[in-house]
Amino acid sequence: QFWVVESGGGLVQPGGSLRLSCTGSGFILDSYAIAWFRQAPGKEREGVSCISDRGDTSYHADSVKGRFTIFRDGSKNTVYLQMYSLNPEDTADYYCAARWHPDPNNCTIVEGQYDIWGQGTQVTVSS
């Protein structure tokens, strides 16, 4: 059975930083493309960032471009979402998802393309 577990959420002040972790269980995360999604209260879930299984390709939504980075640590079977310059609009539940794809350089933030999901971690940006 495969699943992913998110951690690292919490309360942070505007302008602050936070690092979220997505750890795989039962499978090797390096063989899967990983994406982060978020869902703010009263809004639909949206794609944030993704990284290909080789780590050569990454993509960020316009709303976080230049502020968020995504990277892998294969030794820990973990993908990280490093978030800088957080603002209240970043407040949401953040979800990690994994998918296998034949192209190791492929990633997408289209929600329907992912079939392994975590339970989410909450991020609140507030003073």
mmCIF file of C-alpha atoms in Angstrom:
data_model
loop_
_atom_site.group_PDB
_atom_site.id
_atom_site.type_symbol
_atom_site.label_atom_id
_atom_site.label_comp_id
_atom_site.label_asym_id
_atom_site.label_seq_id
_atom_site.Cartn_x
_atom_site.Cartn_y
_atom_site.Cartn_z
ATOM 1 C CA GLN A 1 0.000 0.000 0.000
ATOM 2 C CA PHE A 2 1.349 3.384 -1.018
ATOM 3 C CA TRP A 3 0.767 6.682 0.684
ATOM 4 C CA VAL A 4 2.400 10.018 1.384
ATOM 5 C CA VAL A 5 2.481 11.992 4.601
ATOM 6 C CA GLU A 6 2.743 15.766 4.823
ATOM 7 C CA SER A 7 4.256 17.658 7.719
ATOM 8 C CA GLY A 8 5.674 21.052 8.559
ATOM 9 C CA GLY A 9 2.550 23.182 8.561
ATOM 10 C CA GLY A 10 1.809 25.739 11.235
ATOM 11 C CA LEU A 11 1.258 29.377 12.039
ATOM 12 C CA VAL A 12 3.649 31.901 10.526
ATOM 13 C CA GLN A 13 3.652 35.694 10.353
ATOM 14 C CA PRO A 14 3.328 37.528 7.041
ATOM 15 C CA GLY A 15 6.704 37.697 5.356
ATOM 16 C CA GLY A 16 7.855 34.555 7.089
ATOM 17 C CA SER A 17 9.016 31.203 5.744
ATOM 18 C CA LEU A 18 7.964 27.606 6.190
ATOM 19 C CA ARG A 19 9.144 24.274 4.827
ATOM 20 C CA LEU A 20 6.660 21.502 4.170
ATOM 21 C CA SER A 21 7.696 17.874 3.848
ATOM 22 C CA CYS A 22 6.133 15.073 1.845
ATOM 23 C CA THR A 23 7.418 11.636 2.803
ATOM 24 C CA GLY A 24 6.602 8.459 0.954
ATOM 25 C CA SER A 25 5.587 5.252 2.645
ATOM 26 C CA GLY A 26 5.629 1.902 0.895
ATOM 27 C CA PHE A 27 7.253 3.210 -2.263
ATOM 28 C CA ILE A 28 10.266 5.135 -3.508
ATOM 29 C CA LEU A 29 9.349 8.756 -4.017
ATOM 30 C CA ASP A 30 12.160 9.250 -6.517
ATOM 31 C CA SER A 31 10.256 7.098 -9.015
ATOM 32 C CA TYR A 32 7.229 9.388 -8.966
ATOM 33 C CA ALA A 33 6.428 12.924 -9.924
ATOM 34 C CA ILE A 34 5.318 14.882 -6.872
ATOM 35 C CA ALA A 35 3.038 17.868 -6.668
ATOM 36 C CA TRP A 36 1.768 20.148 -3.957
ATOM 37 C CA PHE A 37 -1.777 21.418 -3.934
ATOM 38 C CA ARG A 38 -3.587 23.708 -1.544
ATOM 39 C CA GLN A 39 -7.141 24.451 -0.588
ATOM 40 C CA ALA A 40 -8.077 27.675 1.141
ATOM 41 C CA PRO A 41 -11.287 27.951 3.167
ATOM 42 C CA GLY A 42 -14.254 28.241 0.829
ATOM 43 C CA LYS A 43 -12.162 27.772 -2.301
ATOM 44 C CA GLU A 44 -11.373 24.946 -4.668
ATOM 45 C CA ARG A 45 -8.131 23.036 -4.411
ATOM 46 C CA GLU A 46 -5.423 24.466 -6.664
ATOM 47 C CA GLY A 47 -2.076 23.233 -7.876
ATOM 48 C CA VAL A 48 0.955 24.978 -6.400
ATOM 49 C CA SER A 49 4.180 23.278 -7.461
ATOM 50 C CA CYS A 50 5.451 20.027 -8.918
ATOM 51 C CA ILE A 51 8.735 18.245 -9.515
ATOM 52 C CA SER A 52 9.533 15.413 -11.908
ATOM 53 C CA ASP A 53 10.835 12.116 -10.575
ATOM 54 C CA ARG A 54 14.337 12.923 -11.818
ATOM 55 C CA GLY A 55 14.082 16.348 -10.258
ATOM 56 C CA ASP A 56 15.162 18.001 -13.511
ATOM 57 C CA THR A 57 11.810 19.623 -14.114
ATOM 58 C CA SER A 58 9.759 21.722 -11.739
ATOM 59 C CA TYR A 59 6.846 24.066 -12.152
ATOM 60 C CA HIS A 60 5.188 26.664 -9.951
ATOM 61 C CA ALA A 61 1.845 28.373 -10.237
ATOM 62 C CA ASP A 62 2.040 32.088 -10.973
ATOM 63 C CA SER A 63 0.734 32.890 -7.495
ATOM 64 C CA VAL A 64 3.825 31.371 -5.843
ATOM 65 C CA LYS A 65 6.485 31.749 -8.522
ATOM 66 C CA GLY A 66 9.612 33.343 -7.120
ATOM 67 C CA ARG A 67 8.530 32.621 -3.530
ATOM 68 C CA PHE A 68 8.243 28.811 -3.386
ATOM 69 C CA THR A 69 10.796 26.176 -4.327
ATOM 70 C CA ILE A 70 10.419 22.410 -4.529
ATOM 71 C CA PHE A 71 13.212 19.888 -4.161
ATOM 72 C CA ARG A 72 13.948 16.265 -3.308
ATOM 73 C CA ASP A 73 16.034 14.465 -0.737
ATOM 74 C CA GLY A 74 16.198 10.889 -1.939
ATOM 75 C CA SER A 75 18.063 9.749 1.156
ATOM 76 C CA LYS A 76 15.008 10.681 3.211
ATOM 77 C CA ASN A 77 12.424 9.631 0.614
ATOM 78 C CA THR A 78 11.051 13.143 0.946
ATOM 79 C CA VAL A 79 10.075 16.077 -1.236
ATOM 80 C CA TYR A 80 10.095 19.541 0.278
ATOM 81 C CA LEU A 81 8.147 22.681 -0.480
ATOM 82 C CA GLN A 82 10.105 25.658 0.752
ATOM 83 C CA MET A 83 7.906 28.716 1.087
ATOM 84 C CA TYR A 84 9.220 32.272 1.461
ATOM 85 C CA SER A 85 7.569 35.674 1.767
ATOM 86 C CA LEU A 86 4.330 34.142 2.904
ATOM 87 C CA ASN A 87 1.210 36.268 2.927
ATOM 88 C CA PRO A 88 -2.316 35.685 4.262
ATOM 89 C CA GLU A 89 -3.448 34.532 0.806
ATOM 90 C CA ASP A 90 -1.193 31.499 1.243
ATOM 91 C CA THR A 91 -3.300 30.295 4.170
ATOM 92 C CA ALA A 92 -4.650 26.871 3.220
ATOM 93 C CA ASP A 93 -4.484 23.146 3.754
ATOM 94 C CA TYR A 94 -1.536 21.893 1.717
ATOM 95 C CA TYR A 95 -1.607 18.459 0.139
ATOM 96 C CA CYS A 96 1.126 16.358 -1.384
ATOM 97 C CA ALA A 97 0.353 13.963 -4.241
ATOM 98 C CA ALA A 98 2.325 11.443 -6.269
ATOM 99 C CA ARG A 99 1.949 9.912 -9.686
ATOM 100 C CA TRP A 100 3.954 7.603 -11.860
ATOM 101 C CA HIS A 101 4.584 8.778 -15.424
ATOM 102 C CA PRO A 102 6.599 7.122 -18.224
ATOM 103 C CA ASP A 103 8.427 10.384 -18.866
ATOM 104 C CA PRO A 104 10.782 10.917 -15.896
ATOM 105 C CA ASN A 105 11.054 14.609 -16.758
ATOM 106 C CA ASN A 106 7.325 15.245 -16.613
ATOM 107 C CA CYS A 107 5.360 16.973 -13.913
ATOM 108 C CA THR A 108 2.035 18.745 -13.777
ATOM 109 C CA ILE A 109 -0.147 20.519 -11.248
ATOM 110 C CA VAL A 110 -3.347 19.138 -12.716
ATOM 111 C CA GLU A 111 -5.131 17.533 -9.791
ATOM 112 C CA GLY A 112 -6.741 14.691 -11.739
ATOM 113 C CA GLN A 113 -3.356 13.369 -12.843
ATOM 114 C CA TYR A 114 -2.448 12.223 -9.330
ATOM 115 C CA ASP A 115 -3.617 9.095 -7.583
ATOM 116 C CA ILE A 116 -1.639 8.959 -4.337
ATOM 117 C CA TRP A 117 -2.631 11.658 -1.860
ATOM 118 C CA GLY A 118 -1.797 12.653 1.676
ATOM 119 C CA GLN A 119 -4.107 13.951 4.386
ATOM 120 C CA GLY A 120 -2.773 17.489 4.250
ATOM 121 C CA THR A 121 -1.064 19.912 6.580
ATOM 122 C CA GLN A 122 -2.456 23.270 7.578
ATOM 123 C CA VAL A 123 -0.625 26.521 6.939
ATOM 124 C CA THR A 124 -1.876 29.732 8.502
ATOM 125 C CA VAL A 125 -0.279 33.069 7.701
ATOM 126 C CA SER A 126 -1.393 35.666 10.181
ATOM 127 C CA SER A 127 -0.042 38.324 12.490
#
